[in-house]
Coordinates of C-alpha atoms in Angstrom, one line a residue:
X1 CA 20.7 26.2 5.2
X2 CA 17.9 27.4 7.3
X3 CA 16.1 24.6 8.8
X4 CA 12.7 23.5 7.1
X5 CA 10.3 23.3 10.4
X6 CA 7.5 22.5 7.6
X7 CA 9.5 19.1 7.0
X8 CA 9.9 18.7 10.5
X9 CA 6.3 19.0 11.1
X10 CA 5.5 16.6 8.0
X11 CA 7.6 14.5 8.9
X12 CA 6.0 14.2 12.7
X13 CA 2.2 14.2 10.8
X14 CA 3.9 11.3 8.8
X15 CA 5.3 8.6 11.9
X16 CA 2.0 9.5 13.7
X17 CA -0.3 8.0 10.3
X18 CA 1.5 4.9 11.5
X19 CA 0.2 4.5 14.5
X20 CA -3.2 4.7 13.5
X21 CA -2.6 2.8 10.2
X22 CA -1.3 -0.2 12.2
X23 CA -3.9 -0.3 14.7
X24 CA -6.4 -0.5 12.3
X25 CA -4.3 -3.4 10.6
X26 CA -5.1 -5.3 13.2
X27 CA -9.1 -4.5 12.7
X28 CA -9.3 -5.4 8.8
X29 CA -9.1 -8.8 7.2
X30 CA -5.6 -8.4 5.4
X31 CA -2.8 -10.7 7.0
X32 CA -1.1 -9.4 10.1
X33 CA 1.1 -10.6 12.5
X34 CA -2.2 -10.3 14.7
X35 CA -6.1 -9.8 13.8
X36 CA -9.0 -9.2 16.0
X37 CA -11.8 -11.0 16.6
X38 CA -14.2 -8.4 15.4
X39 CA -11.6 -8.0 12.1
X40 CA -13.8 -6.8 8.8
X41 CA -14.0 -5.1 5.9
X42 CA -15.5 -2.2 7.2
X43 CA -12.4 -0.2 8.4
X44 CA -10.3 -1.1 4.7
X45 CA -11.9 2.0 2.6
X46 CA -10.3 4.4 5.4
X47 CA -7.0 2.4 5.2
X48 CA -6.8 3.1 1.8
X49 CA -7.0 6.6 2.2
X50 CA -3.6 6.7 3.1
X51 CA -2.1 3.1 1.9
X52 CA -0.6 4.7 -1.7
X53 CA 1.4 7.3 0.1
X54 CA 2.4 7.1 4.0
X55 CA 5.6 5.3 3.1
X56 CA 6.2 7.4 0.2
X57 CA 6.0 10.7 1.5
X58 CA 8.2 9.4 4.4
X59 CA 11.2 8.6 1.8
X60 CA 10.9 11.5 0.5
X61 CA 11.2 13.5 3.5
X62 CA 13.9 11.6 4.5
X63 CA 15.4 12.5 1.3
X64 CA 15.3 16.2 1.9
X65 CA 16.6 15.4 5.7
X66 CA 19.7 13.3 4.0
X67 CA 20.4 16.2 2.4
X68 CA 20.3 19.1 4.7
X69 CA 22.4 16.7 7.2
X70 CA 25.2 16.0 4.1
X71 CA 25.3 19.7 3.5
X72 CA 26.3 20.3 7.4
X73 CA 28.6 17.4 7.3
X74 CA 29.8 18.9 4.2
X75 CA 30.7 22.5 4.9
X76 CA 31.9 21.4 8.4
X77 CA 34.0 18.8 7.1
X78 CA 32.9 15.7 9.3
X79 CA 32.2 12.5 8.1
X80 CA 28.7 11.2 7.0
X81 CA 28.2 7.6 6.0
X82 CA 30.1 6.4 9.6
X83 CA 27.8 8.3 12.0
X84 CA 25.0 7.8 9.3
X85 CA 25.3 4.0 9.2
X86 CA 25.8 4.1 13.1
X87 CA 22.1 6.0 14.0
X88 CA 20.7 4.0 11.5
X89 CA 22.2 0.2 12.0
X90 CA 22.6 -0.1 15.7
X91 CA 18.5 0.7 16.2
X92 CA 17.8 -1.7 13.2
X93 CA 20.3 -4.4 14.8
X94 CA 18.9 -3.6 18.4
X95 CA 15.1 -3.6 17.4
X96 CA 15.5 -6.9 15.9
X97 CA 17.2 -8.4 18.1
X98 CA 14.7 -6.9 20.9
X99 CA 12.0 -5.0 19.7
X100 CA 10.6 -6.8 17.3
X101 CA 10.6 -10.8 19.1
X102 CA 7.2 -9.9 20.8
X103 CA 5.7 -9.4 17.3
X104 CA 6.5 -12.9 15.9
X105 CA 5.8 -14.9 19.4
X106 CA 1.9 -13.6 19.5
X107 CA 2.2 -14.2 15.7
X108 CA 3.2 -17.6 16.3
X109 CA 0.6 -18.6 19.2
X110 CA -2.5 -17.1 16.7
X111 CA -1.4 -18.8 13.9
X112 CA 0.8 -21.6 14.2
X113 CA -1.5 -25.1 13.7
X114 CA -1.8 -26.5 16.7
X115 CA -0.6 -23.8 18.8
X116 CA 2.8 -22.5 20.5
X117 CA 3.4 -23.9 24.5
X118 CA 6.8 -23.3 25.6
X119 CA 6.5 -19.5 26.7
X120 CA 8.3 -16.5 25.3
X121 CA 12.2 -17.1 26.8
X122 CA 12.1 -20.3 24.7
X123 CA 10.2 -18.9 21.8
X124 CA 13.4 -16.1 21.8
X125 CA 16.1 -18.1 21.4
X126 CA 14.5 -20.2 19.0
X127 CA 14.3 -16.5 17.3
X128 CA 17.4 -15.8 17.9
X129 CA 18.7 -18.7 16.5
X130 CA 17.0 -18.4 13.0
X131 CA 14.7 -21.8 13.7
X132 CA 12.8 -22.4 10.0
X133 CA 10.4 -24.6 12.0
X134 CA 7.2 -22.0 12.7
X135 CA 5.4 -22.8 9.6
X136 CA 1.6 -22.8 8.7
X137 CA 0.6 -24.6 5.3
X138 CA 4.2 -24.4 4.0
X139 CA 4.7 -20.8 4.7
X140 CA 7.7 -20.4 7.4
X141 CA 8.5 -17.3 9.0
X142 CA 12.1 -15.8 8.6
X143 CA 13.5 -15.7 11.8
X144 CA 15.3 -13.2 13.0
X145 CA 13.1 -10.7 10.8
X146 CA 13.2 -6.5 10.9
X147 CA 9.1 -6.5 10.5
X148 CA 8.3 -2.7 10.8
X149 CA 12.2 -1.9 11.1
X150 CA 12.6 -2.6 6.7
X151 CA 12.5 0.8 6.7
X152 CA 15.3 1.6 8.6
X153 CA 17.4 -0.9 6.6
X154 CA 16.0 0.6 3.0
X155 CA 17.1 4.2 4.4
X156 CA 20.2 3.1 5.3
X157 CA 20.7 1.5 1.7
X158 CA 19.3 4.6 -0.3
X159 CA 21.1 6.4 1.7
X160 CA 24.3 4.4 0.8
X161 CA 23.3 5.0 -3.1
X162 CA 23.3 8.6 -2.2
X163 CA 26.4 8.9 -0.5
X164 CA 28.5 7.0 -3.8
X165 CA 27.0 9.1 -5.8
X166 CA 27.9 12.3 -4.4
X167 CA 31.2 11.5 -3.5
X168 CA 32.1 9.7 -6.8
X169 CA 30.4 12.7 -9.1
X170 CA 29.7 15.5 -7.1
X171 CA 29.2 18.1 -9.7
X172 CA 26.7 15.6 -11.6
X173 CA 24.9 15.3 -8.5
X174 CA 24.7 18.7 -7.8
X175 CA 23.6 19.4 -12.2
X176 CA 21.3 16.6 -11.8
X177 CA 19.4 18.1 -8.5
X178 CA 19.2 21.6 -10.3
X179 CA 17.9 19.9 -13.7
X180 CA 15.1 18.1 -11.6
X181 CA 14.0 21.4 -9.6
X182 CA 13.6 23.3 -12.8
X183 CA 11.7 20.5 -14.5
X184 CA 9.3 20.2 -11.7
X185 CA 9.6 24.3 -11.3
X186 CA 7.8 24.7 -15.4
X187 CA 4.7 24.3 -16.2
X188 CA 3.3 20.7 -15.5
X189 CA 6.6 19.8 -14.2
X190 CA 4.6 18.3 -11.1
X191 CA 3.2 16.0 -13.3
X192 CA 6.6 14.1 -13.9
X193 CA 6.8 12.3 -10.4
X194 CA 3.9 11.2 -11.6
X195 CA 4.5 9.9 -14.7
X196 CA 7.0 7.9 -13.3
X197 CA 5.0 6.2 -10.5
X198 CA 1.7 5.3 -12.8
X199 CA 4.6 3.2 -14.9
X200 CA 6.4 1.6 -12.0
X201 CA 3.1 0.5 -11.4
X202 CA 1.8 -0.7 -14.1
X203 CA 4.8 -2.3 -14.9
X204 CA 5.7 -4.0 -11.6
X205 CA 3.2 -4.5 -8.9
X206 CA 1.6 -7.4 -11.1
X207 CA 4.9 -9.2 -11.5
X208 CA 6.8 -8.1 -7.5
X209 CA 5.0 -8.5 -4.6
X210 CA 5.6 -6.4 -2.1
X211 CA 8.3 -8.1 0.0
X212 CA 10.0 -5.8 2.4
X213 CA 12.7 -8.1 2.1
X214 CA 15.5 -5.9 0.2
X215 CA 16.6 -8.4 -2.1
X216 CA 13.2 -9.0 -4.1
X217 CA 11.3 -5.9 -3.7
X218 CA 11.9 -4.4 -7.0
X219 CA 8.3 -2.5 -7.2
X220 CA 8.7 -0.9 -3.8
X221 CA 12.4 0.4 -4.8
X222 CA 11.6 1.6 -7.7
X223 CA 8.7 3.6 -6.2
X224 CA 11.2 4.8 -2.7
X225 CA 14.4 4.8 -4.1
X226 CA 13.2 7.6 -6.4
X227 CA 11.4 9.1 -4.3
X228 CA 13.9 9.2 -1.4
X229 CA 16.5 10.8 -4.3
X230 CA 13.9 13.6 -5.2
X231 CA 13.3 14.7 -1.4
X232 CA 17.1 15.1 -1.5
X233 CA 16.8 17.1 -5.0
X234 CA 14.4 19.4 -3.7
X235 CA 14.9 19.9 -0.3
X236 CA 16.4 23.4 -1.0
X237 CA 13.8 26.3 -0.6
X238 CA 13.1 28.1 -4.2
X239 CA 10.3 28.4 -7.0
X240 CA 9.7 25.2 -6.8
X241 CA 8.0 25.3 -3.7
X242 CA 5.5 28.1 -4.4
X243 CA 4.4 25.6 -7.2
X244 CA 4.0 22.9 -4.8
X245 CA 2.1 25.1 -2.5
X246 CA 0.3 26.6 -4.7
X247 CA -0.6 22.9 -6.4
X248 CA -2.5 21.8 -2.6
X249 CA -6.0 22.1 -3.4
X250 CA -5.8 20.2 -7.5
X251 CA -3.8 17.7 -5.4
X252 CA -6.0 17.4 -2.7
X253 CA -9.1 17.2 -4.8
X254 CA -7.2 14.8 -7.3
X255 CA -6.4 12.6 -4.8
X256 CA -9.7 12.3 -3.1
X257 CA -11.3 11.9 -6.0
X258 CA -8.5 8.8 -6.8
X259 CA -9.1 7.1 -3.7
X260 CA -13.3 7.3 -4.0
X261 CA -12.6 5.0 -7.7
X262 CA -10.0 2.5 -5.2
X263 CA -12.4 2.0 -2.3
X264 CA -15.1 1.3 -4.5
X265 CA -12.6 -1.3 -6.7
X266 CA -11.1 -2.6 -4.1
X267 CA -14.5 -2.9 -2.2
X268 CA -16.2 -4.3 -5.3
X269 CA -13.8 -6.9 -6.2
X270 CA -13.3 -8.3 -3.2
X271 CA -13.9 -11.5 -3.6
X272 CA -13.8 -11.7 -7.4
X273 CA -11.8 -10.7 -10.4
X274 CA -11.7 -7.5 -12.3
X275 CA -12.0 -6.7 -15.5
X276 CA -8.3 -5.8 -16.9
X277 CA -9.1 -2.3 -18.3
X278 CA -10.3 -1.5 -14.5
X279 CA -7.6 -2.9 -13.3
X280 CA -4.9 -0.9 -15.4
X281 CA -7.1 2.1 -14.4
X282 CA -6.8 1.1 -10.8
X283 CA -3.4 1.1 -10.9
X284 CA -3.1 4.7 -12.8
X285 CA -5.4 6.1 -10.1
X286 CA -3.4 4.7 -7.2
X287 CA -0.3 6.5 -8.4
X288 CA -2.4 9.5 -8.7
X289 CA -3.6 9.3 -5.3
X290 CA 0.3 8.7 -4.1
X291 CA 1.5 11.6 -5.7
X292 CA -1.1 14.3 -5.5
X293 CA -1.5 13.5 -1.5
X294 CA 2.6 14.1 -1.6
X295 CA 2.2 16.9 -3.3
X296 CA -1.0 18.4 -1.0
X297 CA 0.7 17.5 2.5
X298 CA 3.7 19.7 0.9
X299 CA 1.8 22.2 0.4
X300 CA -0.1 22.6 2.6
X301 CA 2.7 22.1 5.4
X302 CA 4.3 25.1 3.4
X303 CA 1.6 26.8 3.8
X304 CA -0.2 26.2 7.5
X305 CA 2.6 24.2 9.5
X306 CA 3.8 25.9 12.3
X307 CA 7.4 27.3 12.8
X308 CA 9.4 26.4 16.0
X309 CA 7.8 25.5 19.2
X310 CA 9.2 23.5 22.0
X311 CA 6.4 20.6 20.9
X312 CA 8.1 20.7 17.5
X313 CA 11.6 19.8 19.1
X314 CA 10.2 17.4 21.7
X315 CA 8.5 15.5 19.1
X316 CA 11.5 15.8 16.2
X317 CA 13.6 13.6 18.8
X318 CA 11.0 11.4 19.7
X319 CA 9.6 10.2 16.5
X320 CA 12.1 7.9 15.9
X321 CA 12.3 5.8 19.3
X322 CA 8.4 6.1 18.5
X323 CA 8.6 4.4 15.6
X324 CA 10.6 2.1 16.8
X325 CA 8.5 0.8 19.6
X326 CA 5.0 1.5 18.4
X327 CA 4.6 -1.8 16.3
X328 CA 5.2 -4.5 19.1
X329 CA 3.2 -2.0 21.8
X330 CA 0.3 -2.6 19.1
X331 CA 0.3 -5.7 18.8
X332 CA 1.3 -6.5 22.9
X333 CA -1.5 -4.3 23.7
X334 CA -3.8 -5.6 21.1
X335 CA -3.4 -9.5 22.5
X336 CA -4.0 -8.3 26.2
X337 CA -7.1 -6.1 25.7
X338 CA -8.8 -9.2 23.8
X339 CA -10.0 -10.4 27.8
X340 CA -12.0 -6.9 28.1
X341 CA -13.8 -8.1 25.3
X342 CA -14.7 -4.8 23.9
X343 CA -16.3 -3.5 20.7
X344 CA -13.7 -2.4 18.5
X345 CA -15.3 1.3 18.2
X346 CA -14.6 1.6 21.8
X347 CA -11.2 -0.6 21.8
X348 CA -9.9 0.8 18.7
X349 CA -9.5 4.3 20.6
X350 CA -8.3 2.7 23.2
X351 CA -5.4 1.0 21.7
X352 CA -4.3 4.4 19.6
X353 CA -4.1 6.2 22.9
X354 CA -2.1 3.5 25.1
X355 CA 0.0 2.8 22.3
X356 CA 1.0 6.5 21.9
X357 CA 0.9 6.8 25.6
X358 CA 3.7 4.0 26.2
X359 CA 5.4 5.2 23.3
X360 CA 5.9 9.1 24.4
X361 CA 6.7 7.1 28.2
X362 CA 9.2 5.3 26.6
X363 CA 10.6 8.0 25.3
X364 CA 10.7 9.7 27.9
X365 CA 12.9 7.6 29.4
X366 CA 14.9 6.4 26.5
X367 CA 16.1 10.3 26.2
X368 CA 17.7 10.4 30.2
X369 CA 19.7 7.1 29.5
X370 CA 22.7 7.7 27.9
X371 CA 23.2 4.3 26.7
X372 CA 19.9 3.5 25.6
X373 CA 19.9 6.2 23.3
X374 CA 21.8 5.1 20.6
X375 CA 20.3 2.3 20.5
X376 CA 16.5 4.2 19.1
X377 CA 18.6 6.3 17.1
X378 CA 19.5 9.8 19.6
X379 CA 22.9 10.9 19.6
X380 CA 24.6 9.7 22.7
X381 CA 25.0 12.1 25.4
X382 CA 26.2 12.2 29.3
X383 CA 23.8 14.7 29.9
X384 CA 20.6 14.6 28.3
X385 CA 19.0 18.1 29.6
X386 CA 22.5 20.0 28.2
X387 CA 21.4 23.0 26.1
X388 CA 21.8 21.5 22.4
X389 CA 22.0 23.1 19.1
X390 CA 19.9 22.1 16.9
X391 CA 21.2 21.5 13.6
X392 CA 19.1 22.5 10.3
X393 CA 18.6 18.7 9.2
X394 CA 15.2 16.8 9.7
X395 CA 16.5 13.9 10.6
X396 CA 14.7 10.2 9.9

């Protein structure tokens, strides 16, 4: 199939949200592994802005990249869930073992009663060695943890789902991906991703707390799971697509106009409780806002994104070591810039463009090491600057 540089871009758009949403995580008063001084409401109605769909629209483009890369492993006759697992476990495995220990030290010295002395080397083998003895007012950290990296481990197991599916009923699969694009090809058909998420919703955010922790996360699976199926259902170019694209400005305008009622709840009732019919509508309106953004970004990446560039394929490669090390340069960053004592207009800046700095730099010389690549994801090579071709998946 012919590679979909609108998903690529998407996709790109999509890792980079993160680095501005968790920078300005550490600037609002919701609890983070760090929080600044200067932390206040003031940055939280922006945050929403994007809160109800940066994860989701990333499962579902990995979804769609799932798919185009079983269809090459498919026609070429190479295996799938082996090299799949391997890109996907080895980072996750690495990261935590690695990556992520900087996170849950400076977590520990801001938060921990009485403070943390021992330095790092000690705090890491206490990591390491799953000590259950950080703990602030009977709430213990889960040592080793994958923080940022639980989505790497919920890709790997949706794309397990995936994977037993099509090989145990291929042609259902295949009946059941057809049914779904011509459903969402009629007339309202774009309404039933919707349909689905305002009930997931409303049924399950009062009663599962988002966990991140696989096991218990029932209201984030049955949002992602879902979704991560449908990217792979409609990956595929076709009259579907002209629907989405020509759905972008009803989505755009429904979703703005969605996240205008959430600020103001979620402003409003800060501090107090809500009357439940608000609530209920709260919850409709943030599924509308989830969905309609999806459906916007879509389309207008159909629409505007641009086709092959050597930025596209710089960028394809590097979103995933990125992502990988963008949360602990955040928060390592975020702890040393503290002594400058600047306002966080001015330090807020700052930290975006050192993080994404350090990240591209790391990068940069992730991709010449052949051994470090594996281990953020990149295919292992002897020699990184080899002419490569590209295959038409958009990988995650």
């Amino acid at each position: 199939m012919e590679r979909r540089y609108d998903l690529d871009w998407i996709r790109i758009l999509a890792f980079g949200v993160l680095v501005f949403y968790h920078v300005g995580m550490y600037y609002v008063t919701w609890d983070w592994h760090v929080n600044s001084p200067h932390a206040s409401h003031a940055l939280e109605p922006l945050m929403r802005l994007a809160s109800p769909w940066r994860l989701s629209l990333l499962f579902l483009v990995s979804g769609a990249a799932t798919g185009f890369l079983w269809d090459r492993c498919r026609r070429a006759g190479a295996p799938f869930l082996g090299p799949r697992s391997w890109r996907l476990l080895l980072p996750l495995v690495f990261g935590m073992l690695v990556i992520v220990p900087p996170q849950s030290y400076f977590e520990v010295l801001e938060k921990l009663p009485g403070g943390y002395h021992d330095g790092y080397l000690a705090f890491w083998a206490r990591y390491l060695a799953g000590d259950a003895g950080f703990c602030r007012d009977g709430d213990c950290l889960d040592l080793p943890t994958w923080n940022h990296l639980w989505f790497v481990a919920y890709l790997w197991v949706y794309t397990v789902v995936l994977w037993a599916l099509l090989r145990s009923a291929p042609r259902l699969a295949e009946r059941l991906a057809e049914t779904v694009r011509r459903a969402l090809s009629g007339p309202g058909g774009l309404l039933w991703p919707l349909a689905w998420l305002a009930i997931a919703r409303m049924l399950l955010v009062g009663r599962f707390e988002s966990t991140h922790a696989l096991f218990d996360d029932w209201y984030n699976h049955a949002q992602y799971l879902p979704l991560f199926l449908l990217g792979f259902a409609i990956a595929r170019p076709g009259p579907l697509w002209d629907r989405i694209e020509a759905a972008r400005w009803p989505a755009l305008a429904a979703a703005l106009g969605a996240w205008l009622y959430i600020a103001w709840y979620f402003g409003h009732y800060t501090d107090g409780t809500p009357p439940e019919p608000l609530r209920w509508l709260q919850r409709l309106l943030w599924a509308v806002q989830q969905w309609a953004a999806i459906v916007a970004i879509l389309g207008f990446g159909r629409r505007f994104a641009p086709g092959d560039s050597p930025a596209r394929r710089w960028l394809t490669e590097a979103v995933f070591p990125v992502y990988i090390l963008h949360q602990t340069l955040i928060v390592v960053l975020a702890v040393w810039m503290r002594r400058f004592d600047l306002v966080p207009w001015i330090e807020g800046p700052l930290l975006v463009a050192a993080t994404f700095a350090l990240c591209f730099a790391g990068y940069g010389i992730i991709r010449r090491v052949g051994w470090l690549r594996p281990l953020f994801g990149l295919k292992y090579s002897r020699s990184p600057y080899a002419p490569r071709h590209e295959a038409p998946d958009v990988r995650s």
